[in-house]
Tab-separated table of C-alpha atoms in Angstrom:
chain	number	residue	atom	x	y	z
A	214	MET	CA	-107.392	-135.858	-113.529
A	215	ALA	CA	-105.483	-132.699	-112.648
A	216	ASP	CA	-102.328	-132.028	-114.639
A	217	ALA	CA	-99.169	-130.184	-113.605
A	218	ALA	CA	-100.598	-126.819	-114.676
A	219	GLU	CA	-103.633	-127.262	-112.421
A	220	VAL	CA	-101.485	-128.291	-109.459
A	221	TRP	CA	-99.386	-125.170	-109.966
A	222	ALA	CA	-102.555	-123.089	-110.278
A	223	MET	CA	-103.961	-124.448	-107.014
A	224	ARG	CA	-100.743	-123.635	-105.188
A	225	ARG	CA	-100.968	-120.148	-106.638
A	226	ALA	CA	-104.613	-119.857	-105.509
A	227	ILE	CA	-103.624	-120.875	-101.969
A	228	HIS	CA	-100.899	-118.240	-102.027
A	229	LEU	CA	-103.388	-115.589	-103.156
A	230	ALA	CA	-105.804	-116.430	-100.337
A	231	GLU	CA	-103.322	-116.619	-97.461
A	232	PRO	CA	-102.849	-112.844	-96.893
A	233	THR	CA	-106.622	-112.396	-96.517
A	234	VAL	CA	-107.000	-114.871	-93.627
A	235	GLY	CA	-108.725	-113.076	-90.768
A	236	SER	CA	-110.012	-110.181	-92.875
A	237	THR	CA	-112.855	-111.737	-94.895
A	238	GLY	CA	-115.282	-112.646	-92.110
A	239	PRO	CA	-117.883	-113.951	-92.069
A	240	ASN	CA	-116.942	-115.170	-95.551
A	241	SER	CA	-114.109	-117.561	-96.243
A	242	PRO	CA	-110.702	-116.638	-97.599
A	243	ALA	CA	-110.469	-118.036	-101.121
A	244	GLY	CA	-108.208	-117.829	-104.126
A	245	CYS	CA	-108.834	-118.605	-107.778
A	246	VAL	CA	-106.673	-118.968	-110.885
A	247	VAL	CA	-108.046	-119.168	-114.421
A	248	LEU	CA	-106.078	-121.048	-117.061
A	249	SER	CA	-106.736	-120.609	-120.767
A	250	ALA	CA	-107.586	-123.520	-123.040
A	251	ALA	CA	-103.844	-123.750	-123.704
A	252	GLY	CA	-103.072	-123.963	-119.959
A	253	GLU	CA	-101.724	-120.421	-119.599
A	254	LEU	CA	-102.461	-118.139	-116.655
A	255	VAL	CA	-105.004	-115.546	-117.810
A	256	GLY	CA	-106.677	-114.428	-114.584
A	257	GLU	CA	-106.385	-114.655	-110.815
A	258	GLY	CA	-108.054	-113.201	-107.773
A	259	CYS	CA	-108.975	-113.604	-104.132
A	260	HIS	CA	-111.921	-112.692	-101.956
A	261	ARG	CA	-111.165	-109.608	-99.860
A	262	GLY	CA	-114.201	-109.497	-97.605
A	263	PRO	CA	-117.918	-108.657	-97.461
A	264	ASN	CA	-119.299	-106.647	-100.384
A	265	THR	CA	-116.307	-107.466	-102.580
A	266	PRO	CA	-116.217	-109.929	-105.498
A	267	HIS	CA	-115.719	-113.600	-104.720
A	268	ALA	CA	-112.416	-115.106	-105.816
A	269	VAL	CA	-113.947	-116.778	-108.890
A	270	ALA	CA	-115.646	-113.564	-110.013
A	271	ALA	CA	-112.448	-111.553	-109.569
A	272	ALA	CA	-110.346	-114.042	-111.525
A	273	LEU	CA	-112.879	-114.330	-114.351
A	274	ALA	CA	-113.140	-110.553	-114.630
A	275	GLU	CA	-109.380	-110.351	-115.079
A	276	ALA	CA	-109.355	-113.185	-117.599
A	277	GLY	CA	-112.215	-111.850	-119.722
A	278	TYR	CA	-112.659	-113.530	-123.111
A	279	ARG	CA	-109.426	-115.509	-122.578
A	280	ALA	CA	-111.267	-117.717	-120.053
A	281	ARG	CA	-113.392	-119.328	-122.788
A	282	GLY	CA	-112.608	-123.032	-123.058
A	283	GLY	CA	-110.314	-122.809	-120.040
A	284	THR	CA	-110.104	-124.102	-116.482
A	285	ALA	CA	-110.959	-122.426	-113.190
A	286	VAL	CA	-108.904	-123.617	-110.213
A	287	VAL	CA	-110.250	-122.460	-106.847
A	288	THR	CA	-109.542	-123.275	-103.215
A	289	LEU	CA	-113.207	-123.359	-102.146
A	290	GLU	CA	-116.235	-124.701	-104.013
A	291	PRO	CA	-117.811	-121.863	-106.033
A	292	CYS	CA	-121.110	-120.617	-104.665
A	293	SER	CA	-124.215	-121.693	-106.559
A	294	GLY	CA	-127.184	-120.659	-104.414
A	295	ASN	CA	-128.956	-117.408	-103.667
A	296	ARG	CA	-126.314	-115.016	-102.376
A	297	SER	CA	-125.963	-111.281	-101.939
A	298	THR	CA	-123.740	-111.425	-105.013
A	299	ARG	CA	-124.258	-113.240	-108.301
A	300	PRO	CA	-123.522	-116.979	-107.906
A	301	CYS	CA	-120.060	-117.861	-109.144
A	302	ALA	CA	-121.393	-120.991	-110.863
A	303	GLU	CA	-123.369	-118.783	-113.258
A	304	ALA	CA	-120.278	-116.708	-113.996
A	305	LEU	CA	-118.314	-119.859	-114.863
A	306	VAL	CA	-120.981	-120.724	-117.429
A	307	ASP	CA	-121.152	-117.223	-118.895
A	308	TYR	CA	-117.384	-116.981	-119.328
A	309	GLY	CA	-117.250	-120.295	-121.167
A	310	ILE	CA	-115.210	-122.252	-118.632
A	311	LYS	CA	-114.976	-125.948	-119.574
A	312	ARG	CA	-113.393	-127.365	-116.437
A	313	LEU	CA	-113.550	-126.563	-112.714
A	314	SER	CA	-111.102	-127.915	-110.145
A	315	TYR	CA	-111.674	-126.993	-106.506
A	316	ALA	CA	-110.085	-128.182	-103.289
A	317	VAL	CA	-112.750	-128.296	-100.550
A	318	SER	CA	-116.540	-128.168	-100.483
A	319	ASP	CA	-118.499	-125.234	-99.096
A	320	PRO	CA	-119.487	-126.266	-95.521
A	321	PHE	CA	-122.633	-124.128	-95.751
A	322	SER	CA	-123.941	-125.698	-98.944
A	323	THR	CA	-126.791	-128.153	-98.269
A	324	ASP	CA	-127.899	-128.707	-101.866
A	325	PRO	CA	-126.620	-132.081	-103.133
A	326	ASP	CA	-127.268	-130.939	-106.716
A	327	ARG	CA	-125.538	-127.577	-106.328
A	328	LEU	CA	-123.234	-128.164	-109.307
A	329	ASP	CA	-125.955	-129.362	-111.687
A	330	LEU	CA	-125.807	-126.059	-113.561
A	331	LEU	CA	-122.153	-126.663	-114.424
A	332	HIS	CA	-122.737	-130.265	-115.450
A	333	SER	CA	-125.684	-129.267	-117.638
A	334	HIS	CA	-123.416	-126.894	-119.568
A	335	GLY	CA	-120.747	-129.518	-120.155
A	336	ILE	CA	-118.337	-128.233	-117.495
A	337	GLY	CA	-116.197	-130.968	-115.992
A	338	VAL	CA	-115.815	-130.766	-112.212
A	339	GLU	CA	-113.092	-132.256	-110.016
A	340	ARG	CA	-112.941	-131.907	-106.234
A	341	GLY	CA	-110.059	-132.515	-103.840
A	342	LEU	CA	-106.971	-131.108	-105.575
A	343	LEU	CA	-104.470	-130.251	-102.785
A	344	ALA	CA	-107.361	-130.356	-100.322
A	345	GLN	CA	-105.142	-130.913	-97.286
A	346	ASP	CA	-102.992	-127.905	-98.190
A	347	VAL	CA	-106.081	-125.736	-98.434
A	348	VAL	CA	-107.447	-127.030	-95.121
A	349	GLU	CA	-104.163	-126.236	-93.397
A	350	SER	CA	-104.016	-122.719	-94.837
A	351	ASN	CA	-107.678	-122.012	-94.027
A	352	VAL	CA	-108.049	-124.071	-90.847
A	353	MET	CA	-109.556	-121.286	-88.717
A	354	TRP	CA	-112.526	-120.544	-90.983
A	355	LEU	CA	-113.137	-124.135	-92.034
A	356	SER	CA	-113.036	-125.435	-88.455
A	357	ALA	CA	-115.509	-122.805	-87.278
A	358	ALA	CA	-117.814	-123.365	-90.255
A	359	ARG	CA	-117.822	-127.150	-89.945
A	360	SER	CA	-118.271	-127.305	-86.157
A	361	SER	CA	-120.424	-124.179	-85.616
A	362	ARG	CA	-117.996	-123.182	-82.866
A	363	PRO	CA	-115.292	-120.520	-82.738
A	364	PHE	CA	-111.761	-121.541	-83.605
A	365	VAL	CA	-109.635	-120.733	-80.546
A	366	THR	CA	-105.864	-120.233	-80.474
A	367	TRP	CA	-104.178	-120.438	-77.077
A	368	LYS	CA	-101.167	-118.158	-76.976
A	369	PHE	CA	-98.627	-118.257	-74.175
A	370	ALA	CA	-94.894	-117.920	-73.644
A	371	SER	CA	-92.752	-119.756	-71.112
A	372	THR	CA	-89.129	-120.275	-70.290
A	373	ILE	CA	-87.506	-123.682	-70.781
A	374	ASP	CA	-88.217	-124.553	-67.130
A	375	GLY	CA	-91.937	-123.847	-67.555
A	376	ARG	CA	-92.025	-120.367	-66.022
A	377	THR	CA	-93.878	-117.424	-67.509
A	378	ALA	CA	-92.053	-114.654	-65.625
A	379	SER	CA	-89.526	-114.083	-62.869
A	380	VAL	CA	-90.661	-114.589	-59.277
A	381	ASN	CA	-90.684	-110.878	-58.485
A	382	GLY	CA	-92.415	-109.976	-61.758
A	383	SER	CA	-89.515	-107.845	-62.985
A	384	ALA	CA	-89.170	-109.654	-66.335
A	385	ARG	CA	-91.466	-107.876	-68.790
A	386	TRP	CA	-90.500	-109.979	-71.815
A	387	ILE	CA	-89.319	-113.563	-71.979
A	388	THR	CA	-89.749	-113.667	-75.767
A	389	GLY	CA	-87.668	-112.054	-78.464
A	390	ILE	CA	-88.622	-109.345	-80.931
A	391	GLU	CA	-89.272	-111.855	-83.708
A	392	ALA	CA	-91.597	-113.938	-81.540
A	393	ARG	CA	-93.585	-110.869	-80.458
A	394	HIS	CA	-93.957	-109.722	-84.050
A	395	ASP	CA	-95.132	-113.210	-85.035
A	396	ALA	CA	-97.681	-113.139	-82.201
A	397	ARG	CA	-99.078	-109.839	-83.462
A	398	LEU	CA	-99.431	-111.273	-86.961
A	399	HIS	CA	-101.415	-114.207	-85.553
A	400	ARG	CA	-103.494	-111.837	-83.421
A	401	ALA	CA	-104.475	-109.849	-86.503
A	402	ARG	CA	-105.900	-113.023	-88.089
A	403	HIS	CA	-108.452	-113.452	-85.304
A	404	ASP	CA	-111.756	-111.685	-84.689
A	405	ALA	CA	-111.128	-111.262	-80.962
A	406	VAL	CA	-108.346	-111.519	-78.385
A	407	LEU	CA	-109.355	-112.559	-74.861
A	408	VAL	CA	-107.772	-112.340	-71.393
A	409	GLY	CA	-108.934	-112.870	-67.833
A	410	THR	CA	-108.591	-110.455	-64.956
A	411	GLY	CA	-105.588	-112.367	-63.577
A	412	THR	CA	-103.551	-111.506	-66.651
A	413	LEU	CA	-105.059	-108.036	-66.688
A	414	HIS	CA	-103.985	-107.243	-63.121
A	415	CYS	CA	-100.503	-108.713	-63.512
A	416	ASP	CA	-99.547	-107.379	-66.923
A	417	ASP	CA	-102.046	-104.601	-67.753
A	418	PRO	CA	-101.959	-105.623	-71.453
A	419	HIS	CA	-103.173	-103.260	-74.143
A	420	LEU	CA	-104.175	-106.090	-76.532
A	421	GLY	CA	-103.768	-103.814	-79.517
A	422	LEU	CA	-101.802	-104.217	-82.711
A	423	ARG	CA	-98.629	-102.399	-83.526
A	424	HIS	CA	-96.844	-101.491	-86.730
A	425	ALA	CA	-99.982	-101.820	-88.896
A	426	VAL	CA	-99.741	-105.610	-89.192
A	427	GLY	CA	-103.458	-106.099	-89.873
A	428	SER	CA	-106.984	-105.469	-88.636
A	429	GLN	CA	-107.469	-104.871	-84.920
A	430	PRO	CA	-109.498	-107.663	-83.299
A	431	LEU	CA	-112.092	-107.017	-80.622
A	432	ARG	CA	-110.509	-106.893	-77.153
A	433	VAL	CA	-112.399	-109.117	-74.681
A	434	VAL	CA	-111.910	-109.276	-70.904
A	435	LEU	CA	-113.469	-112.022	-68.762
A	436	ASP	CA	-114.182	-110.191	-65.508
A	437	PRO	CA	-116.785	-112.257	-63.590
A	438	ARG	CA	-116.503	-110.213	-60.374
A	439	GLY	CA	-116.298	-106.785	-61.948
A	440	ARG	CA	-112.772	-106.024	-60.721
A	441	ILE	CA	-111.349	-104.288	-63.787
A	442	ARG	CA	-109.684	-100.977	-62.950
A	443	PRO	CA	-110.816	-97.831	-64.803
A	444	GLU	CA	-107.212	-97.020	-65.699
A	445	ALA	CA	-106.596	-100.399	-67.383
A	446	ARG	CA	-104.898	-99.867	-70.735
A	447	VAL	CA	-107.359	-102.179	-72.463
A	448	LEU	CA	-110.095	-99.583	-71.818
A	449	ASP	CA	-108.550	-96.841	-73.914
A	450	ASP	CA	-110.342	-95.608	-77.029
A	451	SER	CA	-107.867	-96.989	-79.574
A	452	ALA	CA	-109.946	-100.130	-80.216
A	453	PRO	CA	-113.311	-101.651	-79.180
A	454	THR	CA	-113.352	-103.594	-75.908
A	455	LEU	CA	-115.954	-106.004	-74.491
A	456	VAL	CA	-115.914	-106.627	-70.733
A	457	ILE	CA	-117.882	-109.734	-69.686
A	458	THR	CA	-119.085	-109.964	-66.075
A	459	ALA	CA	-121.201	-112.478	-64.176
A	460	ASP	CA	-124.827	-111.802	-63.276
A	461	GLY	CA	-124.972	-109.603	-60.199
A	462	ALA	CA	-121.341	-108.505	-60.452
A	463	ALA	CA	-120.442	-104.859	-60.223
A	464	LYS	CA	-120.298	-103.209	-63.599
A	465	PRO	CA	-116.853	-101.874	-64.528
A	466	ALA	CA	-116.404	-98.195	-63.764
A	467	LEU	CA	-115.491	-97.020	-67.262
């Protein structure tokens, strides 16, 4: 049963993982905290993307010998199969961890005995600590992984009477500065941002990020009839753009 130190550690692991949401694809954001045998924080880490250490490996490396006899608290089940990096389950054994507490299972793991290595080395395992909190903080990746479908966020702005702009189109913004900044933060957490040609012709959006808030997502335009204008701002060279047309439609004149 998790104690107060483990609950605190899981909240800390969630906090470590949150800034990496949207930047670790195709891998999951994850955070890990290592507590010593006395319950003290001795190591922590998060996964920062492909070809970087997993959260467990990063936290164990920071903890070093102080991890022996301690507890690893991690948001996502440590990997145990054949990966491009060394399985985290093996690292837990090598560092002498005696207890593992993780929040949610790896959706891609199909081996029912995946944690046998830990059990065989006397490592106690508990699953489900603050699971709902982890799901909420990592909902985009977990939803896509569990359903094999993209996680889609619908973003729009409207006035209190349900309008999106003035009748004559003169109102460029109906949102405030804070709302627009928040929208850019959410945009940076996604792999792609998509519009149709209706929005493109009315607003001529750039679909880029400003003020270095994160990684630029792919810009996607649904243009079934090939009507995109060559001067559209979304076609500049500041970020990649994918224009999708229907079979037989005129190709965009780029």
